[in-house]
Amino acid sequence: MHSTFSLARAARLLLAAILAAALPLQALAGLMLNPTRVVFTKNQRAAQVELINSDSTPATYRISLVNRRMSESGEFTGVDTAGPDDRFADAMLSFSPRQVTLLPGSAQVVRVMLRKPATLAPGEYRSHLHFEKLADTSGASSVEQQSAGTQQIGVVLNTLIGASIPVIVLHQTEGAKVTLGALDLQRGAKGALLSFQIGRSGDSSVYGDVSAAFAPQGGTEQVLAKAAGVAIYTPNPVRKASLNLTMPPGLTLAHGTLHLRFHERAEAGGAVLAEATLALP
């Protein structure tokens, strides 16, 4: 019995280590979430999220559904009453369990169920599944806005404590298009900052990765910055963002072209959905 328990726990810890390398950084210390987004499409009625306690102490989490609105700068605020442009999914979602206690290295599956009303209007609906640690909480950020080895295009959530993931319901949607614009390069003593805007049109959110590369005249293009898991949620038409550019030794931002690209996530194919350039004299 002792051997079986040890092997099971070792397997959980190994899985946690793998997820830590492959998934976005977690917003709550010791909590691993897989996946970090839930998207219901077509006739899908159920999904699941796995919680893994990668910490060395037991932890208890309370689970709830919350509604949030995103600003142009990527900030989230809690919403109690839906506005005319808000489409929240909480009324058609249920989940179980509502509270879990995880031993170190253990895991728990949270099942999310969807029941769409017969009169549901076409469009995208979104709420967030929120995981609140009941002890030793100090702050949080949105898990989908961070990724190991990449920059964060996002901000700290000041209104809620814990980790959260979006739960999105796509009902008879036609899709979305993304554009990049308003590129502006600012140079300073600590490096260069590229600010830009991501535009969204259509009836769905946009979600992907952003990269910035520089191609000197007659030289080879080099990637200077990346940000993974960047979202623009409906109904927002634009998101303002920026990237800190890391310059390789011997390379200066002059006499060439900056290329900014918005890609699909790698698991979706990685195709370039939008591109913009900035010529540097």
Tab-separated table of C-alpha atoms in Angstrom:
chain	number	residue	atom	x	y	z
A	1	MET	CA	0.000	0.000	0.000
A	2	HIS	CA	2.815	2.403	0.925
A	3	SER	CA	4.575	1.693	-2.379
A	4	THR	CA	1.403	2.333	-4.407
A	5	PHE	CA	0.773	5.643	-2.625
A	6	SER	CA	4.349	6.768	-3.195
A	7	LEU	CA	4.199	5.943	-6.880
A	8	ALA	CA	0.887	7.771	-7.299
A	9	ARG	CA	2.202	10.843	-5.523
A	10	ALA	CA	5.411	10.781	-7.541
A	11	ALA	CA	3.363	10.620	-10.734
A	12	ARG	CA	1.349	13.678	-9.648
A	13	LEU	CA	4.483	15.646	-8.843
A	14	LEU	CA	6.000	14.711	-12.191
A	15	LEU	CA	2.839	15.838	-13.966
A	16	ALA	CA	2.952	19.117	-12.048
A	17	ALA	CA	6.542	19.673	-13.155
A	18	ILE	CA	5.636	18.975	-16.778
A	19	LEU	CA	2.680	21.348	-16.667
A	20	ALA	CA	4.809	24.044	-15.049
A	21	ALA	CA	7.132	23.934	-18.049
A	22	ALA	CA	4.391	23.739	-20.683
A	23	LEU	CA	1.536	25.883	-19.350
A	24	PRO	CA	1.216	29.537	-18.346
A	25	LEU	CA	2.610	30.460	-14.942
A	26	GLN	CA	0.070	30.069	-12.197
A	27	ALA	CA	-1.548	33.001	-10.466
A	28	LEU	CA	-1.761	31.283	-7.086
A	29	ALA	CA	1.364	29.732	-5.556
A	30	GLY	CA	1.246	25.951	-5.575
A	31	LEU	CA	-1.860	25.647	-7.757
A	32	MET	CA	-1.585	24.162	-11.239
A	33	LEU	CA	-4.572	24.417	-13.605
A	34	ASN	CA	-5.014	22.407	-16.778
A	35	PRO	CA	-6.319	23.710	-19.124
A	36	THR	CA	-6.112	27.463	-18.534
A	37	ARG	CA	-9.100	28.153	-20.824
A	38	VAL	CA	-12.379	26.325	-21.394
A	39	VAL	CA	-14.155	26.901	-24.713
A	40	PHE	CA	-17.514	25.261	-25.484
A	41	THR	CA	-18.220	24.899	-29.220
A	42	LYS	CA	-21.069	23.406	-31.249
A	43	ASN	CA	-22.891	20.708	-29.258
A	44	GLN	CA	-20.294	20.303	-26.508
A	45	ARG	CA	-21.982	20.063	-23.128
A	46	ALA	CA	-19.226	19.205	-20.641
A	47	ALA	CA	-15.588	19.991	-19.935
A	48	GLN	CA	-13.192	19.469	-17.073
A	49	VAL	CA	-10.376	21.340	-15.362
A	50	GLU	CA	-7.704	19.572	-13.326
A	51	LEU	CA	-6.327	21.223	-10.188
A	52	ILE	CA	-2.937	20.042	-8.954
A	53	ASN	CA	-1.400	21.067	-5.642
A	54	SER	CA	2.302	21.377	-6.435
A	55	ASP	CA	3.047	22.889	-3.031
A	56	SER	CA	4.479	21.057	-0.009
A	57	THR	CA	1.445	21.690	2.229
A	58	PRO	CA	-2.284	20.860	1.945
A	59	ALA	CA	-4.498	23.560	0.458
A	60	THR	CA	-8.236	24.198	0.281
A	61	TYR	CA	-9.816	26.058	-2.630
A	62	ARG	CA	-13.305	27.491	-2.970
A	63	ILE	CA	-14.581	27.511	-6.555
A	64	SER	CA	-17.059	29.975	-8.036
A	65	LEU	CA	-18.181	31.613	-11.274
A	66	VAL	CA	-17.521	35.328	-11.639
A	67	ASN	CA	-18.195	37.868	-14.367
A	68	ARG	CA	-15.544	40.300	-15.525
A	69	ARG	CA	-15.117	43.103	-18.001
A	70	MET	CA	-11.828	43.824	-19.790
A	71	SER	CA	-10.578	47.361	-20.401
A	72	GLU	CA	-8.567	48.582	-23.382
A	73	SER	CA	-5.375	48.142	-21.375
A	74	GLY	CA	-6.208	44.543	-20.443
A	75	GLU	CA	-7.386	45.218	-16.889
A	76	PHE	CA	-10.212	43.090	-15.503
A	77	THR	CA	-12.917	44.372	-13.159
A	78	GLY	CA	-15.691	42.404	-11.520
A	79	VAL	CA	-19.205	42.986	-12.850
A	80	ASP	CA	-22.369	42.598	-10.745
A	81	THR	CA	-24.876	43.799	-13.343
A	82	ALA	CA	-24.528	43.118	-17.067
A	83	GLY	CA	-24.402	46.124	-19.374
A	84	PRO	CA	-26.068	46.295	-22.801
A	85	ASP	CA	-22.963	44.887	-24.551
A	86	ASP	CA	-22.075	42.223	-21.973
A	87	ARG	CA	-22.792	38.566	-22.633
A	88	PHE	CA	-22.021	36.437	-19.601
A	89	ALA	CA	-22.218	32.655	-19.472
A	90	ASP	CA	-22.760	32.036	-15.745
A	91	ALA	CA	-26.536	31.502	-16.036
A	92	MET	CA	-26.034	28.491	-18.327
A	93	LEU	CA	-23.043	26.964	-16.537
A	94	SER	CA	-22.784	24.645	-13.544
A	95	PHE	CA	-19.782	22.958	-11.976
A	96	SER	CA	-18.819	20.411	-9.342
A	97	PRO	CA	-17.328	20.287	-6.752
A	98	ARG	CA	-17.523	23.765	-5.252
A	99	GLN	CA	-14.731	23.290	-2.732
A	100	VAL	CA	-11.715	20.965	-2.685
A	101	THR	CA	-8.881	20.173	-0.303
A	102	LEU	CA	-5.708	18.928	-1.972
A	103	LEU	CA	-2.831	17.153	-0.292
A	104	PRO	CA	0.670	17.939	-1.600
A	105	GLY	CA	1.080	16.438	-5.058
A	106	SER	CA	-2.576	15.439	-5.335
A	107	ALA	CA	-5.113	16.464	-7.972
A	108	GLN	CA	-8.845	17.025	-8.351
A	109	VAL	CA	-10.986	17.255	-11.473
A	110	VAL	CA	-13.635	19.981	-11.595
A	111	ARG	CA	-16.389	19.162	-14.057
A	112	VAL	CA	-18.056	22.067	-15.883
A	113	MET	CA	-21.465	21.538	-17.493
A	114	LEU	CA	-23.262	23.711	-20.044
A	115	ARG	CA	-27.010	23.936	-20.667
A	116	LYS	CA	-27.886	26.439	-23.389
A	117	PRO	CA	-31.449	27.800	-23.441
A	118	ALA	CA	-33.428	27.112	-26.599
A	119	THR	CA	-33.823	30.841	-27.269
A	120	LEU	CA	-30.116	31.685	-26.893
A	121	ALA	CA	-29.100	34.417	-29.344
A	122	PRO	CA	-26.030	33.807	-31.541
A	123	GLY	CA	-22.791	35.133	-30.118
A	124	GLU	CA	-20.014	34.564	-27.612
A	125	TYR	CA	-20.699	34.306	-23.895
A	126	ARG	CA	-18.017	34.369	-21.182
A	127	SER	CA	-17.618	34.026	-17.443
A	128	HIS	CA	-14.590	33.048	-15.339
A	129	LEU	CA	-14.075	30.011	-13.129
A	130	HIS	CA	-12.419	31.367	-10.005
A	131	PHE	CA	-10.301	29.365	-7.527
A	132	GLU	CA	-9.865	31.055	-4.151
A	133	LYS	CA	-7.343	29.653	-1.686
A	134	LEU	CA	-8.865	29.787	1.767
A	135	ALA	CA	-5.599	30.304	3.602
A	136	ASP	CA	-2.457	32.362	3.000
A	137	THR	CA	-3.728	34.342	0.010
A	138	SER	CA	-1.904	37.521	-0.972
A	139	GLY	CA	-2.757	38.367	-4.578
A	140	ALA	CA	-3.431	37.090	-8.038
A	141	SER	CA	-3.256	37.678	-11.754
A	142	SER	CA	-5.032	36.155	-14.712
A	143	VAL	CA	-3.375	32.845	-15.555
A	144	GLU	CA	-3.943	33.167	-19.242
A	145	GLN	CA	-1.845	36.338	-19.440
A	146	GLN	CA	1.448	34.806	-18.307
A	147	SER	CA	3.722	32.245	-19.872
A	148	ALA	CA	7.041	30.732	-18.930
A	149	GLY	CA	9.929	32.321	-20.834
A	150	THR	CA	7.763	35.063	-22.317
A	151	GLN	CA	6.580	38.498	-21.329
A	152	GLN	CA	3.281	39.344	-19.744
A	153	ILE	CA	0.866	41.621	-21.565
A	154	GLY	CA	-1.571	42.173	-18.761
A	155	VAL	CA	-2.034	43.587	-15.311
A	156	VAL	CA	-2.595	42.398	-11.773
A	157	LEU	CA	-6.223	41.803	-10.841
A	158	ASN	CA	-6.984	44.022	-7.879
A	159	THR	CA	-10.611	43.036	-7.286
A	160	LEU	CA	-10.355	39.277	-6.699
A	161	ILE	CA	-7.911	37.038	-4.848
A	162	GLY	CA	-6.997	33.719	-6.433
A	163	ALA	CA	-6.536	32.166	-9.832
A	164	SER	CA	-9.114	32.167	-12.596
A	165	ILE	CA	-9.665	30.881	-16.100
A	166	PRO	CA	-12.177	32.025	-18.720
A	167	VAL	CA	-15.090	29.774	-19.641
A	168	ILE	CA	-16.324	30.718	-23.105
A	169	VAL	CA	-19.463	29.562	-24.905
A	170	LEU	CA	-19.494	30.000	-28.693
A	171	HIS	CA	-23.027	29.801	-30.090
A	172	GLN	CA	-23.482	30.096	-33.857
A	173	THR	CA	-20.588	32.543	-34.150
A	174	GLU	CA	-18.972	33.545	-37.432
A	175	GLY	CA	-15.497	34.271	-36.073
A	176	ALA	CA	-13.243	37.263	-35.600
A	177	LYS	CA	-10.474	39.150	-37.375
A	178	VAL	CA	-7.434	40.746	-35.778
A	179	THR	CA	-5.316	43.708	-36.863
A	180	LEU	CA	-2.164	45.391	-35.519
A	181	GLY	CA	-1.479	49.109	-35.630
A	182	ALA	CA	-0.296	52.297	-33.911
A	183	LEU	CA	3.269	50.982	-33.547
A	184	ASP	CA	5.479	53.329	-31.531
A	185	LEU	CA	9.071	52.671	-30.478
A	186	GLN	CA	10.364	54.371	-27.344
A	187	ARG	CA	14.054	54.185	-26.480
A	188	GLY	CA	15.453	54.674	-23.006
A	189	ALA	CA	18.440	53.965	-20.796
A	190	LYS	CA	16.977	50.582	-19.826
A	191	GLY	CA	16.165	49.499	-23.373
A	192	ALA	CA	13.451	49.868	-25.982
A	193	LEU	CA	9.697	49.602	-25.585
A	194	LEU	CA	7.381	48.879	-28.509
A	195	SER	CA	3.801	49.985	-27.885
A	196	PHE	CA	0.966	49.032	-30.238
A	197	GLN	CA	-2.741	48.319	-30.540
A	198	ILE	CA	-4.473	45.030	-31.310
A	199	GLY	CA	-7.779	45.430	-33.116
A	200	ARG	CA	-10.641	42.928	-33.019
A	201	SER	CA	-13.734	42.709	-35.219
A	202	GLY	CA	-16.447	40.103	-35.557
A	203	ASP	CA	-18.585	38.247	-33.016
A	204	SER	CA	-15.840	36.309	-31.180
A	205	SER	CA	-12.832	36.957	-28.979
A	206	VAL	CA	-9.272	36.918	-30.266
A	207	TYR	CA	-6.627	34.790	-28.531
A	208	GLY	CA	-3.043	34.168	-29.607
A	209	ASP	CA	0.647	34.988	-29.250
A	210	VAL	CA	2.485	38.206	-30.125
A	211	SER	CA	6.081	38.467	-31.323
A	212	ALA	CA	8.355	41.348	-32.308
A	213	ALA	CA	11.375	40.841	-34.571
A	214	PHE	CA	13.942	43.163	-36.127
A	215	ALA	CA	15.454	42.745	-39.582
A	216	PRO	CA	18.474	44.993	-40.243
A	217	GLN	CA	19.067	46.039	-43.827
A	218	GLY	CA	20.732	43.136	-45.564
A	219	GLY	CA	20.694	41.076	-42.350
A	220	THR	CA	18.790	38.181	-40.804
A	221	GLU	CA	15.625	38.790	-38.816
A	222	GLN	CA	15.936	38.229	-35.054
A	223	VAL	CA	13.095	37.869	-32.539
A	224	LEU	CA	13.381	40.470	-29.780
A	225	ALA	CA	10.249	39.776	-27.697
A	226	LYS	CA	7.336	37.372	-27.303
A	227	ALA	CA	4.104	37.328	-25.304
A	228	ALA	CA	1.924	34.215	-25.124
A	229	GLY	CA	-1.794	33.884	-24.504
A	230	VAL	CA	-2.911	37.419	-25.372
A	231	ALA	CA	-6.684	37.878	-25.499
A	232	ILE	CA	-9.109	40.573	-26.619
A	233	TYR	CA	-12.566	39.702	-25.336
A	234	THR	CA	-15.895	40.763	-26.765
A	235	PRO	CA	-17.244	43.370	-26.989
A	236	ASN	CA	-13.895	45.220	-26.925
A	237	PRO	CA	-12.715	46.381	-30.380
A	238	VAL	CA	-9.146	47.216	-29.343
A	239	ARG	CA	-6.472	46.416	-26.778
A	240	LYS	CA	-3.464	48.607	-26.049
A	241	ALA	CA	-0.259	46.733	-25.241
A	242	SER	CA	3.519	46.952	-25.275
A	243	LEU	CA	6.603	44.750	-25.398
A	244	ASN	CA	10.026	45.290	-23.890
A	245	LEU	CA	12.581	44.555	-26.598
A	246	THR	CA	15.662	42.555	-25.641
A	247	MET	CA	18.588	43.425	-27.886
A	248	PRO	CA	21.232	40.797	-28.691
A	249	PRO	CA	24.857	41.940	-28.298
A	250	GLY	CA	26.044	44.013	-31.249
A	251	LEU	CA	22.547	44.713	-32.617
A	252	THR	CA	21.111	48.247	-32.684
A	253	LEU	CA	17.606	49.283	-33.635
A	254	ALA	CA	18.492	51.304	-36.717
A	255	HIS	CA	18.539	50.925	-40.488
A	256	GLY	CA	16.032	48.117	-40.640
A	257	THR	CA	12.433	47.053	-40.021
A	258	LEU	CA	10.550	45.984	-36.920
A	259	HIS	CA	8.000	43.240	-37.591
A	260	LEU	CA	5.105	42.784	-35.167
A	261	ARG	CA	3.041	39.611	-35.590
A	262	PHE	CA	-0.041	38.112	-33.979
A	263	HIS	CA	-0.046	34.297	-34.235
A	264	GLU	CA	-2.492	31.547	-33.490
A	265	ARG	CA	-1.460	29.494	-30.491
A	266	ALA	CA	0.910	26.677	-31.449
A	267	GLU	CA	-1.734	24.040	-30.667
A	268	ALA	CA	-4.067	25.770	-33.135
A	269	GLY	CA	-1.469	25.748	-35.924
A	270	GLY	CA	0.569	28.875	-35.224
A	271	ALA	CA	-0.538	30.732	-38.346
A	272	VAL	CA	0.124	34.479	-38.570
A	273	LEU	CA	-3.242	36.246	-38.213
A	274	ALA	CA	-2.000	39.829	-38.440
A	275	GLU	CA	1.263	41.663	-39.102
A	276	ALA	CA	2.492	45.245	-38.990
A	277	THR	CA	5.888	46.810	-39.648
A	278	LEU	CA	7.781	49.872	-38.497
A	279	ALA	CA	10.667	51.169	-40.613
A	280	LEU	CA	13.640	52.421	-38.610
A	281	PRO	CA	16.007	54.882	-40.292
